[in-house]
GROMACS .gro file of C-alpha atoms in nm:
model
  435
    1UNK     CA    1   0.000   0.000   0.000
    2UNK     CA    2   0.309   0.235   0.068
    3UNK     CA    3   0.460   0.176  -0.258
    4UNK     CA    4   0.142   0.269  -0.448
    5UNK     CA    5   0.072   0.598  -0.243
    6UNK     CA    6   0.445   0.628  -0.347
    7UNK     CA    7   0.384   0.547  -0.674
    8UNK     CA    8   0.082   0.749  -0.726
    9UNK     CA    9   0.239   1.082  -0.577
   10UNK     CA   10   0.587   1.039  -0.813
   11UNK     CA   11   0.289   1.019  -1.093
   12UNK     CA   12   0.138   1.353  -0.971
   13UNK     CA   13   0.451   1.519  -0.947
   14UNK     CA   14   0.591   1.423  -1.250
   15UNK     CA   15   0.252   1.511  -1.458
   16UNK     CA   16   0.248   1.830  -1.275
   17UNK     CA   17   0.663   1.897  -1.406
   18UNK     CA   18   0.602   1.803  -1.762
   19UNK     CA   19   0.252   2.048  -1.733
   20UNK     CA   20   0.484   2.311  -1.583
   21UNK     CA   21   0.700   2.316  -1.931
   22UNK     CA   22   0.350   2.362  -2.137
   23UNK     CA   23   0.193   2.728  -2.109
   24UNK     CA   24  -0.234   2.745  -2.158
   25UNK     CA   25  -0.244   3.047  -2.398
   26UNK     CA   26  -0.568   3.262  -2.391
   27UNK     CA   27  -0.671   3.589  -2.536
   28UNK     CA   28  -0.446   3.775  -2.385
   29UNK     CA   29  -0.190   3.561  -2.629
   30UNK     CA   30  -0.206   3.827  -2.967
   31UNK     CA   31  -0.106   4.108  -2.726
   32UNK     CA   32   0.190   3.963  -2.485
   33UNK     CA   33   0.387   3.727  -2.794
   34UNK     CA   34   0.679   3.919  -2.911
   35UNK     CA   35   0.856   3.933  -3.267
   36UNK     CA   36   1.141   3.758  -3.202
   37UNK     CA   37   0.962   3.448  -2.999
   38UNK     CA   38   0.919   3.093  -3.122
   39UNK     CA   39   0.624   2.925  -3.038
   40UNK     CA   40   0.489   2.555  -3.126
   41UNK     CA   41   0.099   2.556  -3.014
   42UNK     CA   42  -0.143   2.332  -2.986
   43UNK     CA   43  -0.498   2.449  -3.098
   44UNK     CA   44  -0.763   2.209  -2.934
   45UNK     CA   45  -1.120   2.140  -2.845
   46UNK     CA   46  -1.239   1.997  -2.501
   47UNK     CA   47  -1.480   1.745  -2.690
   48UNK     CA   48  -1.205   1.656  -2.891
   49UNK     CA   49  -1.070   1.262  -2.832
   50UNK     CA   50  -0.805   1.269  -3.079
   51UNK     CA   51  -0.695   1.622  -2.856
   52UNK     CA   52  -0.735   1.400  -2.577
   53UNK     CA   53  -0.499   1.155  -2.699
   54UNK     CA   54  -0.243   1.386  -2.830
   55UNK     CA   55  -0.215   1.621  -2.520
   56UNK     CA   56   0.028   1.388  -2.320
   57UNK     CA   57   0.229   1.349  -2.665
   58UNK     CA   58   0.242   1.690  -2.687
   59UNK     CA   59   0.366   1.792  -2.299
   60UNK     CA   60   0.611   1.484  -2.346
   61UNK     CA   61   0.778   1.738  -2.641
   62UNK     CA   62   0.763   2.043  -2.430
   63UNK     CA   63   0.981   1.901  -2.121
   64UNK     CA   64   1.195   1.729  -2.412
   65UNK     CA   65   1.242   2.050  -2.587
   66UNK     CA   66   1.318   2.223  -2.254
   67UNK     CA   67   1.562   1.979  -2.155
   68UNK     CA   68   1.729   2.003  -2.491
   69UNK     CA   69   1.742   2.403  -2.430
   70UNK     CA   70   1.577   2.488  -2.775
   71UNK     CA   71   1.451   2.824  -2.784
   72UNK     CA   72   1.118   2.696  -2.889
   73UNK     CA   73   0.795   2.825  -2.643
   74UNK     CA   74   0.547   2.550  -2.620
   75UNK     CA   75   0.199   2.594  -2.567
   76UNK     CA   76  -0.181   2.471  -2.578
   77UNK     CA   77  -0.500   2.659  -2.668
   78UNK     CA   78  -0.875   2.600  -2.649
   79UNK     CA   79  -0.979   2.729  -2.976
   80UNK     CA   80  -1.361   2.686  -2.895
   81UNK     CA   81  -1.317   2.928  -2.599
   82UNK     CA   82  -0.985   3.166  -2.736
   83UNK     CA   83  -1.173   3.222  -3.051
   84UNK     CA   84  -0.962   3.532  -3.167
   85UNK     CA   85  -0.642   3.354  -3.129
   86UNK     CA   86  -0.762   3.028  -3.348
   87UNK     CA   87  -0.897   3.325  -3.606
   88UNK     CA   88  -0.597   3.520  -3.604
   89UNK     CA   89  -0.348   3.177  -3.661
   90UNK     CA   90  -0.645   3.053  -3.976
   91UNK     CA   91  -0.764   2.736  -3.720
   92UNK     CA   92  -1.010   2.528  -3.933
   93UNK     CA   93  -1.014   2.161  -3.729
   94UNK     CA   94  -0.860   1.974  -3.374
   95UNK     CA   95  -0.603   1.912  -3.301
   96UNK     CA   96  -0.374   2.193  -3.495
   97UNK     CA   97  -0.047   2.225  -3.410
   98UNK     CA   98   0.106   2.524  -3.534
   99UNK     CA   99   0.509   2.657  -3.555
  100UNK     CA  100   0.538   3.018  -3.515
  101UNK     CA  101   0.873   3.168  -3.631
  102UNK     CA  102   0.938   3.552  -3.752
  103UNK     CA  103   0.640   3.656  -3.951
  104UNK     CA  104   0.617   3.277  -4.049
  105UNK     CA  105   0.323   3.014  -3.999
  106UNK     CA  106   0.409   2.658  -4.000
  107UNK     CA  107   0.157   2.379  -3.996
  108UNK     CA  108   0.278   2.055  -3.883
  109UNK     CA  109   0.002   1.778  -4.028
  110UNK     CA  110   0.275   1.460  -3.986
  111UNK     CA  111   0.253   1.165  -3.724
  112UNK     CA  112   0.134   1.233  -3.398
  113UNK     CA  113   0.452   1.126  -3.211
  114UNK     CA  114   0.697   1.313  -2.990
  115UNK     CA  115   1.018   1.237  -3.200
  116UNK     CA  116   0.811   1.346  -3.532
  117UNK     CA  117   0.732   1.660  -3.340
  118UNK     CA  118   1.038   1.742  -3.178
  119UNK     CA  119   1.211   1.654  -3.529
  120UNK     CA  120   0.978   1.942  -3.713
  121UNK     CA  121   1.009   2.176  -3.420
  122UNK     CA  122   1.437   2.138  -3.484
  123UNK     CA  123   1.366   2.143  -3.830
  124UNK     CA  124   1.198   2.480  -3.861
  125UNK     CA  125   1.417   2.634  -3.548
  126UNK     CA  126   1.695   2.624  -3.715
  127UNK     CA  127   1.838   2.723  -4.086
  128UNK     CA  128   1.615   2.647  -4.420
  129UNK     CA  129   1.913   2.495  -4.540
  130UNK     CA  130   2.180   2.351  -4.354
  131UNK     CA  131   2.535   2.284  -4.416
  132UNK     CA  132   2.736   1.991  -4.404
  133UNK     CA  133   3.076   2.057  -4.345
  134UNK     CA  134   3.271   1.686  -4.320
  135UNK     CA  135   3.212   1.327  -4.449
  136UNK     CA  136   3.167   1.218  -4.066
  137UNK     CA  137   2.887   1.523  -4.043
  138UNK     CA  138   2.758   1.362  -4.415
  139UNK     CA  139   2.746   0.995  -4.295
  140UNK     CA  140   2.572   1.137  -3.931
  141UNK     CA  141   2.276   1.277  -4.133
  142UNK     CA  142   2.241   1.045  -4.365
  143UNK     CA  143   2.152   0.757  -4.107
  144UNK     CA  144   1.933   0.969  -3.947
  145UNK     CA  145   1.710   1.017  -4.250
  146UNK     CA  146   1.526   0.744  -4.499
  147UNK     CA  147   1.576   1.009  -4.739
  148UNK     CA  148   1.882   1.300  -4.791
  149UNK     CA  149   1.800   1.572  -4.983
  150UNK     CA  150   2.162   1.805  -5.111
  151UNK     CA  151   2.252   2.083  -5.304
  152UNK     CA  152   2.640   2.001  -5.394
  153UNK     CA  153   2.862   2.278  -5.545
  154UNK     CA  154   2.876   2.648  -5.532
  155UNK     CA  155   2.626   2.936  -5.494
  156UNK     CA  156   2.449   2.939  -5.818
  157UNK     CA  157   2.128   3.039  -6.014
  158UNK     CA  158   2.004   2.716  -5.892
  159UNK     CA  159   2.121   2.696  -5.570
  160UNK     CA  160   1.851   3.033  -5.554
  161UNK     CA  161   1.619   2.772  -5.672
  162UNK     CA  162   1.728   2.540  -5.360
  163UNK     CA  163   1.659   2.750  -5.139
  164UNK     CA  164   1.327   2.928  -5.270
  165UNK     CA  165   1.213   2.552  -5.239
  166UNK     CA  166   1.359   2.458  -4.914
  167UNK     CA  167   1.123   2.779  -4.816
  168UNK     CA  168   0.809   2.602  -4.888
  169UNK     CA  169   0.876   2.279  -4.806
  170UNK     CA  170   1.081   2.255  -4.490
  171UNK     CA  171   0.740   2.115  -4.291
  172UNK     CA  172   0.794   1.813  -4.447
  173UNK     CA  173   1.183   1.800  -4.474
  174UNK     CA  174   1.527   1.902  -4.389
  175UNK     CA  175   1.742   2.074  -4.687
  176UNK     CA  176   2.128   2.062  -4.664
  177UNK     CA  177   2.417   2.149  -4.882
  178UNK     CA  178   2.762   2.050  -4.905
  179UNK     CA  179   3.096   2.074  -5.079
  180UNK     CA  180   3.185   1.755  -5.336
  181UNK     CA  181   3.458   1.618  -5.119
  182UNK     CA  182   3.242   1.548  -4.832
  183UNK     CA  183   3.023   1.306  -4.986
  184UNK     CA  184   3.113   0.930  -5.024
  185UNK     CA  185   3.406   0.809  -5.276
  186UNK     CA  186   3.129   0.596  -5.421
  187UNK     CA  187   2.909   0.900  -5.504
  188UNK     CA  188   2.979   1.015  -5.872
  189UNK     CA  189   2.811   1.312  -5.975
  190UNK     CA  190   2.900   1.433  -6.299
  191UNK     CA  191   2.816   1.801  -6.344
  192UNK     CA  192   2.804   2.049  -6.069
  193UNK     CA  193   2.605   2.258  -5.913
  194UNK     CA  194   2.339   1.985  -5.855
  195UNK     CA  195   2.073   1.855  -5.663
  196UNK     CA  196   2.087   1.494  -5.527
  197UNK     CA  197   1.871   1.291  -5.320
  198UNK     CA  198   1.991   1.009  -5.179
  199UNK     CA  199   1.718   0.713  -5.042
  200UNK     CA  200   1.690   0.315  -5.058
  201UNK     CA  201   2.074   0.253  -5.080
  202UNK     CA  202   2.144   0.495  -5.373
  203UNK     CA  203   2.098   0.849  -5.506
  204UNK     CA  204   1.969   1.060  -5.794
  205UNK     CA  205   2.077   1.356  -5.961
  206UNK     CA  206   1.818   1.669  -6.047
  207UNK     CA  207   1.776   1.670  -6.433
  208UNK     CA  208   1.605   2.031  -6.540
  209UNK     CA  209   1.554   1.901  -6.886
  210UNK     CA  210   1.415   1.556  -6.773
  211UNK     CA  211   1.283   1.668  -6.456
  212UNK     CA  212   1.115   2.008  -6.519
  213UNK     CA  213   1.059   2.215  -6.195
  214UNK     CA  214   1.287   2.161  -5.905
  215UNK     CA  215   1.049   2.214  -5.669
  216UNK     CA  216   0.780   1.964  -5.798
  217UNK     CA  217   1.072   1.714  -5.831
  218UNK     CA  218   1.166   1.761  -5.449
  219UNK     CA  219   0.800   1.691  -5.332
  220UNK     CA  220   0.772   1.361  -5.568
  221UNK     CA  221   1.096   1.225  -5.448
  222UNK     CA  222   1.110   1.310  -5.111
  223UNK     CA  223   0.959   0.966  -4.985
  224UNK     CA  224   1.117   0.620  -5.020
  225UNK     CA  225   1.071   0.412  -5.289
  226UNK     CA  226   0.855   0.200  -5.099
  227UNK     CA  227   0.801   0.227  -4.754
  228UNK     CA  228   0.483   0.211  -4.463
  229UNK     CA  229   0.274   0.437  -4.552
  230UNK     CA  230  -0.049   0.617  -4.324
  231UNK     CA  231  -0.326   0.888  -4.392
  232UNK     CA  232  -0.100   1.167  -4.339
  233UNK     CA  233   0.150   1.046  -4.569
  234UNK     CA  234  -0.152   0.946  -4.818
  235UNK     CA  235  -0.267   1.334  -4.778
  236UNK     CA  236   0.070   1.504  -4.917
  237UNK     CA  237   0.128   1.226  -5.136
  238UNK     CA  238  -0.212   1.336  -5.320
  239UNK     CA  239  -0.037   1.700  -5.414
  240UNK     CA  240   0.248   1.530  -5.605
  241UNK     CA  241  -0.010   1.447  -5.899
  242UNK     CA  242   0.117   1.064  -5.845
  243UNK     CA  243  -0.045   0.761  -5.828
  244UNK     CA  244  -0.038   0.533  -5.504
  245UNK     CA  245  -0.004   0.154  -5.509
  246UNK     CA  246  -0.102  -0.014  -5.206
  247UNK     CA  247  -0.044  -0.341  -5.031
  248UNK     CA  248  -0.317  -0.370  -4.753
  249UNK     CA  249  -0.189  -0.601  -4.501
  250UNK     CA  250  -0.289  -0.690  -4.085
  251UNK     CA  251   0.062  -0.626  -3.964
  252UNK     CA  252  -0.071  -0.695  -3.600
  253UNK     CA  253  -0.158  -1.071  -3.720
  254UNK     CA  254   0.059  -1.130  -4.042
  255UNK     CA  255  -0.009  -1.429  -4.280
  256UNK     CA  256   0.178  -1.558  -4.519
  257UNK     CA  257  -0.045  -1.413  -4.730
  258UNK     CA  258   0.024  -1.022  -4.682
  259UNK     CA  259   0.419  -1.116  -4.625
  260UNK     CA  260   0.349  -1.228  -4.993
  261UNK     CA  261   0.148  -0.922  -5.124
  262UNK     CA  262   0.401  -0.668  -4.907
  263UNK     CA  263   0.735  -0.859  -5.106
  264UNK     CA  264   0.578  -0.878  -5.472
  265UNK     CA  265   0.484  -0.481  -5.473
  266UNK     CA  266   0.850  -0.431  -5.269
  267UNK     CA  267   0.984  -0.647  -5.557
  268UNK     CA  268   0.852  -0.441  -5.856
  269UNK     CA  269   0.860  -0.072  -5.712
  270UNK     CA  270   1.269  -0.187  -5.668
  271UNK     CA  271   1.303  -0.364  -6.000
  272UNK     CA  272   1.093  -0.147  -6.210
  273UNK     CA  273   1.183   0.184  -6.066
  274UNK     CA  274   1.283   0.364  -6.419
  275UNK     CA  275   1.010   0.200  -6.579
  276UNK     CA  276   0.699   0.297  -6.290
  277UNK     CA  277   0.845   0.581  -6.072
  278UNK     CA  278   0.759   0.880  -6.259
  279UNK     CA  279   0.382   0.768  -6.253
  280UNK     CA  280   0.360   0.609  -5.926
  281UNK     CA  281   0.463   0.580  -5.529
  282UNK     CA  282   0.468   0.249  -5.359
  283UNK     CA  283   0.385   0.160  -5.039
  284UNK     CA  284   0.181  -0.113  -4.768
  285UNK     CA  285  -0.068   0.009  -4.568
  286UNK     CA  286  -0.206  -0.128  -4.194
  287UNK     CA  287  -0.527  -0.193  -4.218
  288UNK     CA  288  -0.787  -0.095  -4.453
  289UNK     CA  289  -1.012   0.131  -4.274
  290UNK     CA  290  -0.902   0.412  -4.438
  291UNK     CA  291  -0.945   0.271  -4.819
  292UNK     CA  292  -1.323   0.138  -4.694
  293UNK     CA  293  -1.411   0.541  -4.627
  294UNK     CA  294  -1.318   0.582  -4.973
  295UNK     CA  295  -1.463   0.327  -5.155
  296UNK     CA  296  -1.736   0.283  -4.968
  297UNK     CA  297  -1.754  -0.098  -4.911
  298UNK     CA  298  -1.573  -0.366  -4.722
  299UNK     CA  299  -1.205  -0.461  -4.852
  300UNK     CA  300  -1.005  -0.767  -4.853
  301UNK     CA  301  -0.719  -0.789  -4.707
  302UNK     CA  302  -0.423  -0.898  -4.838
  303UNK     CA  303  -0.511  -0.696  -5.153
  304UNK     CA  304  -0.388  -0.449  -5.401
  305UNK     CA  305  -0.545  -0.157  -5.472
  306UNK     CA  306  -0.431   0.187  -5.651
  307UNK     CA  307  -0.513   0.555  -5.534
  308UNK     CA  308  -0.553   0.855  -5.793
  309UNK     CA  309  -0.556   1.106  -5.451
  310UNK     CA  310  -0.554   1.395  -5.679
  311UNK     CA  311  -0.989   1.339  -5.770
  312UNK     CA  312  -1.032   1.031  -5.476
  313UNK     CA  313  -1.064   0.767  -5.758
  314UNK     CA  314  -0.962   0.374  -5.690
  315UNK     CA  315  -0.842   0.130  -5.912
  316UNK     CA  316  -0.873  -0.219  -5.808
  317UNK     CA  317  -0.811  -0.543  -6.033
  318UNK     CA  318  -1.049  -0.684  -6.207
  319UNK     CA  319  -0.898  -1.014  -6.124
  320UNK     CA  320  -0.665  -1.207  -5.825
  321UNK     CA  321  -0.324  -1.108  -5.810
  322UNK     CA  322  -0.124  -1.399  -5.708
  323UNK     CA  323   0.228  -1.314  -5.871
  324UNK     CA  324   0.427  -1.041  -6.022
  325UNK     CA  325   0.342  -1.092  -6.386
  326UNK     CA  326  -0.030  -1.005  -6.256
  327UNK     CA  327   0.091  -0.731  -6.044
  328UNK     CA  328   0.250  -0.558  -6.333
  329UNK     CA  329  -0.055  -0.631  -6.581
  330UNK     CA  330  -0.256  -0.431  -6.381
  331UNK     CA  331  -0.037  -0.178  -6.307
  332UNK     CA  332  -0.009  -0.129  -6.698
  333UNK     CA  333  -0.349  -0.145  -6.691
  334UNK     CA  334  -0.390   0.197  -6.473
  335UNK     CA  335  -0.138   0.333  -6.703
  336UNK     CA  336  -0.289   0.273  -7.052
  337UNK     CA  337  -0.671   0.368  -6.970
  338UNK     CA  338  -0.795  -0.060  -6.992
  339UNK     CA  339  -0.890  -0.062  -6.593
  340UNK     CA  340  -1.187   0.239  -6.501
  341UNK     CA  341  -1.139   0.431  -6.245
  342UNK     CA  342  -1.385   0.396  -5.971
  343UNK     CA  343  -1.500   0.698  -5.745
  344UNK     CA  344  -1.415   1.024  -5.769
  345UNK     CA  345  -1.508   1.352  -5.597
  346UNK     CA  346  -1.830   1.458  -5.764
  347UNK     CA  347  -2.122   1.591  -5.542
  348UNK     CA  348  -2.295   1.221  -5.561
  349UNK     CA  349  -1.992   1.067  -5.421
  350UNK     CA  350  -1.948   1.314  -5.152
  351UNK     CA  351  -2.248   1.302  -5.023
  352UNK     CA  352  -2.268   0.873  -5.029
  353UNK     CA  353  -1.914   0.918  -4.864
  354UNK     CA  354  -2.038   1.133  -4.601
  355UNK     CA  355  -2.363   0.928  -4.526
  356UNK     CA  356  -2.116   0.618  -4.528
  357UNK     CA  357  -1.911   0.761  -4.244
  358UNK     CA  358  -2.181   0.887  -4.045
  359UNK     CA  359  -2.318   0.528  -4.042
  360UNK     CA  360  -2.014   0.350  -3.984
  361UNK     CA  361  -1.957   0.606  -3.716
  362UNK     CA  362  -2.307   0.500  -3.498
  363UNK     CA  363  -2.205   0.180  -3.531
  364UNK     CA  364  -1.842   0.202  -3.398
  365UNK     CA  365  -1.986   0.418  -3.122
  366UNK     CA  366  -2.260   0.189  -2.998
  367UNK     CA  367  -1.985  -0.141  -3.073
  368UNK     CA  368  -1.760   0.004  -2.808
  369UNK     CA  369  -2.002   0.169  -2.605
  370UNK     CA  370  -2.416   0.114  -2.636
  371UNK     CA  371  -2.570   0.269  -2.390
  372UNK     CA  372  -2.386   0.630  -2.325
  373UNK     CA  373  -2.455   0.606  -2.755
  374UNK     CA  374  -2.822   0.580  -2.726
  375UNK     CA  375  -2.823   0.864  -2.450
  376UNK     CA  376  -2.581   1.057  -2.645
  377UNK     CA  377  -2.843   1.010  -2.979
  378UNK     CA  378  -3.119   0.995  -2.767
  379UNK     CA  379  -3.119   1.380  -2.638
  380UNK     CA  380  -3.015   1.546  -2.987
  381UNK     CA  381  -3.326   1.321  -3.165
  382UNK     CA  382  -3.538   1.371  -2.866
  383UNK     CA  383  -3.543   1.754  -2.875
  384UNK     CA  384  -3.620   1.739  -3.283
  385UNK     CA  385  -3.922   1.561  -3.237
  386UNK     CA  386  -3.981   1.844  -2.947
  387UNK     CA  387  -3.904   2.154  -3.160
  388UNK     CA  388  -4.081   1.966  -3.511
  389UNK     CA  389  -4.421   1.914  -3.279
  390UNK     CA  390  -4.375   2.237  -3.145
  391UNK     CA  391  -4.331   2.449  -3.504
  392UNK     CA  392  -4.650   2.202  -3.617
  393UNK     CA  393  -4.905   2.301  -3.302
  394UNK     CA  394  -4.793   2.670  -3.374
  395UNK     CA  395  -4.855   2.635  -3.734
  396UNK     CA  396  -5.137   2.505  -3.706
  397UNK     CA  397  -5.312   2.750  -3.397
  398UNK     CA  398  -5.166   2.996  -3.679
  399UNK     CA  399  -5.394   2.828  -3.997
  400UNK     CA  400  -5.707   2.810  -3.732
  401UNK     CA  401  -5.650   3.177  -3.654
  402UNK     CA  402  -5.662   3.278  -4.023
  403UNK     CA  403  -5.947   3.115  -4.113
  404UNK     CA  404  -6.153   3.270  -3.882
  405UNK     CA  405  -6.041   3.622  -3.955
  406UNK     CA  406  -6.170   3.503  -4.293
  407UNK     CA  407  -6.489   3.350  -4.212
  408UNK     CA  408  -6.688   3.707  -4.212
  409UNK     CA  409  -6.546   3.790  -4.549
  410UNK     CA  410  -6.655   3.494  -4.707
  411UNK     CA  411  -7.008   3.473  -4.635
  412UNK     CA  412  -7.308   3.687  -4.715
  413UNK     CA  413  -7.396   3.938  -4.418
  414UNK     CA  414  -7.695   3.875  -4.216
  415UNK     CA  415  -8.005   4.063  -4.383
  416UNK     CA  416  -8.183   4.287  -4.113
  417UNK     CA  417  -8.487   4.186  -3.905
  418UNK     CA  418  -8.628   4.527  -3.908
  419UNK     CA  419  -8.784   4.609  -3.541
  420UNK     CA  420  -8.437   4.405  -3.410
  421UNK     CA  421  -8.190   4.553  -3.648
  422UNK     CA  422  -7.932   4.802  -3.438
  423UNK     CA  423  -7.875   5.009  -3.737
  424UNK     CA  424  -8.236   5.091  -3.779
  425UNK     CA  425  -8.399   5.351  -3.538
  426UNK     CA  426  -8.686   5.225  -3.323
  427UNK     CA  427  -9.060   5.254  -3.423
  428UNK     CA  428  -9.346   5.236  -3.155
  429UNK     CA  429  -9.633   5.027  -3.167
  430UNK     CA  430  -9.885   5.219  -3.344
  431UNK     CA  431 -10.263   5.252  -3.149
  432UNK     CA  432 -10.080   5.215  -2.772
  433UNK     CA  433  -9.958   5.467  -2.529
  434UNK     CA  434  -9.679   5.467  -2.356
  435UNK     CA  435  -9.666   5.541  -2.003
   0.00000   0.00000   0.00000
């Protein structure tokens, strides 16, 4: 019993230390924030669950910050309630988090972990592009990161071009330069300046001619060739005007089966690459609750399936794939128009995609928990009926009064009776006397 109270008062304090490190911003926010502060927020909602789930995450990376001494202020704020400051930052949905630096906005929509936040928050702290000075610094870095991204030679027209894109895109990645004698002996670059990204155990050079726009050619190859993929990746991945092919697999209970899927789409995105990687990213994906909200139906899994992100269309085979001759017959199929693309983001679909979720969404919520759901529907359905029967007895007292300020309108007046007609003057009795 000791050892618990113990235990339960080292929780306290701790909780209350990592709070302590995590400022609640109000109002009061807009007028106190100086120029030259940096500030990661937090804009939430107390209703919020996913908020819910995040906030611990997100105190976790302000003690880590603090005890790495960034300069980096970390904070929390209840948009509902603070509704200037969630206005004044362009809040649309929970949770936001938000990197304020300079007269810059940064919005950080990656994985909700602390090492993916800390990782942005050092990311945008520090210079839009940084320099590597030695092959030891070179080698460092490159471990660190699934993918590299270097401008090699001397300031140049396109080095200009480097940096303008390192500008835009630095929430998603880190942009370094360096001289040609720090990189590997085994890197042979031909024609400096250039641009090189180096991923999955080799490295490409930046072709204008081939390659067109240097910034559009950073944001399609700044993911692996094939790697885990989730619905934040699957968002940014939509803006690079690629298509993705998916391997939906149960990773929590793997079968032969998706082992099979995951290594015959590993197999082609690596042995096809020239051949597939201007039109398409690879990728497996847990689960396949997120490809069900878009298709609107149950899914197999193991199975393949390709994305067109870009309109919300789906592609799936017409037939089994059970080897990597059928793999790349319907991957050529996508490509040359013979397989229709399903879905799309018309008004129809929208509106059977948001009827979909709502559904599925009742039934999750009375799965996990039945009875607070039917109180929760309950009260919301309950007062319709209340405010529908009330609008109907008013309308209705409302008709009732109408038609009987029309009722003397709509019928002939009463003709006069003569001796008991008010708007005739009284005659006497003629032959009697009045006393």
């Amino acid at each position: 019993m000791f050892l618990f109270k113990v235990a339960v008062i080292c929780t306290v304090v701790l909780s209350f230390r990592v709070s302590a490190y995590v400022d609640e911003l109000d109002y009061t926010f807009l007028e106190t924030k100086r120029p030259d502060e940096i500030w990661l927020i937090m804009f939430f909602g107390p209703w919020c669950e996913y908020c819910q789930k995040l906030d611990p995450v997100f105190r976790d990376v302000g003690a880590e910050l603090r005890s790495l001494g960034s300069p980096v202020n970390v904070g929390v704020c209840d948009g509902n309630k603070h509704t200037a400051v969630a206005r004044e930052y362009k809040v649309k949905g929970y949770p936001t988090i938000l990197m304020l630096k300079n007269d810059g906005l940064f919005n950080y929509q990656g994985d909700r972990s602390k090492d993916s936040i800390i990782e942005f928050a050092d990311r945008i702290t520090g210079p839009v592009v940084r320099t590597l000075n030695s092959p030891q610094l070179f080698q460092n870095v490159m471990r660190r990161h699934d993918v590299l991204i270097v401008y090699i030679g001397a300031s140049s027209l396109l080095k200009g071009n480097y940096t303008s894109a390192a500008r835009e895109l630095i929430v998603h990645c880190s942009f370094y330069s360096a001289s040609r004698d720090v990189l590997p002996k085994a890197v042979s670059i031909a024609k400096l300046p250039t641009v090189a990204i180096f991923k999955d155990g080799t490295y490409f050079t930046y072709n204008e001619e081939q390659d067109g726009d240097l910034k559009t050619w950073i944001s399609q190859e700044r993911f692996p060739n094939y790697f885990k993929i989730d619905k934040y990746t699957l968002y940014f991945m939509g803006e690079t005007g690629k298509l993705v092919a998916l391997a939906l697999v149960d990773e929590r209970r793997p079968s032969p089966e998706s082992i099979r899927y995951k290594r015959v789409l590993e197999t082609v995105a690596t042995d096809y690459r020239e051949l597939y990687s201007r039109y398409f990213h690879f990728g497996f994906m847990e689960g396949n609750e997120y490809v069900k909200g878009l298709v609107m139906r149950d899914v197999a899994m193991p199975s393949f399936i390709v994305l067109n992100l870009s309109n919300d269309g789906y592609f799936l085979p017409p037939e089994g794939v059970a080897n990597q001759e059928q793999l790349l017959n319907f991957l050529n199929g996508v490509l040359n128009n013979t397989i229709e693309c399903q879905g799309g983001n018309g008004a129809i679909q929208r509106m059977k995609r948001l009827y979909y979720g709502f559904i599925n969404t009742i039934k999750e919520m009375y799965t996990e928990a039945p009875v607070a759901s039917t109180v929760i529907i309950s009260v919301p359905v309950g007062m319709f009926i209340i405010v529908v029967r009330v609008c109907v007895y008013v309308w209705r007292k409302n008709r009732e009064v109408e038609d009987d300020d029309e009722l003397p309108s709509s019928s002939p007046p009463p003709k006069s009776s003569g001796t008991n007609s008010r708007n005739q003057p009284h005659k006497r009795p003629v032959g009697k006397k009045t006393n």
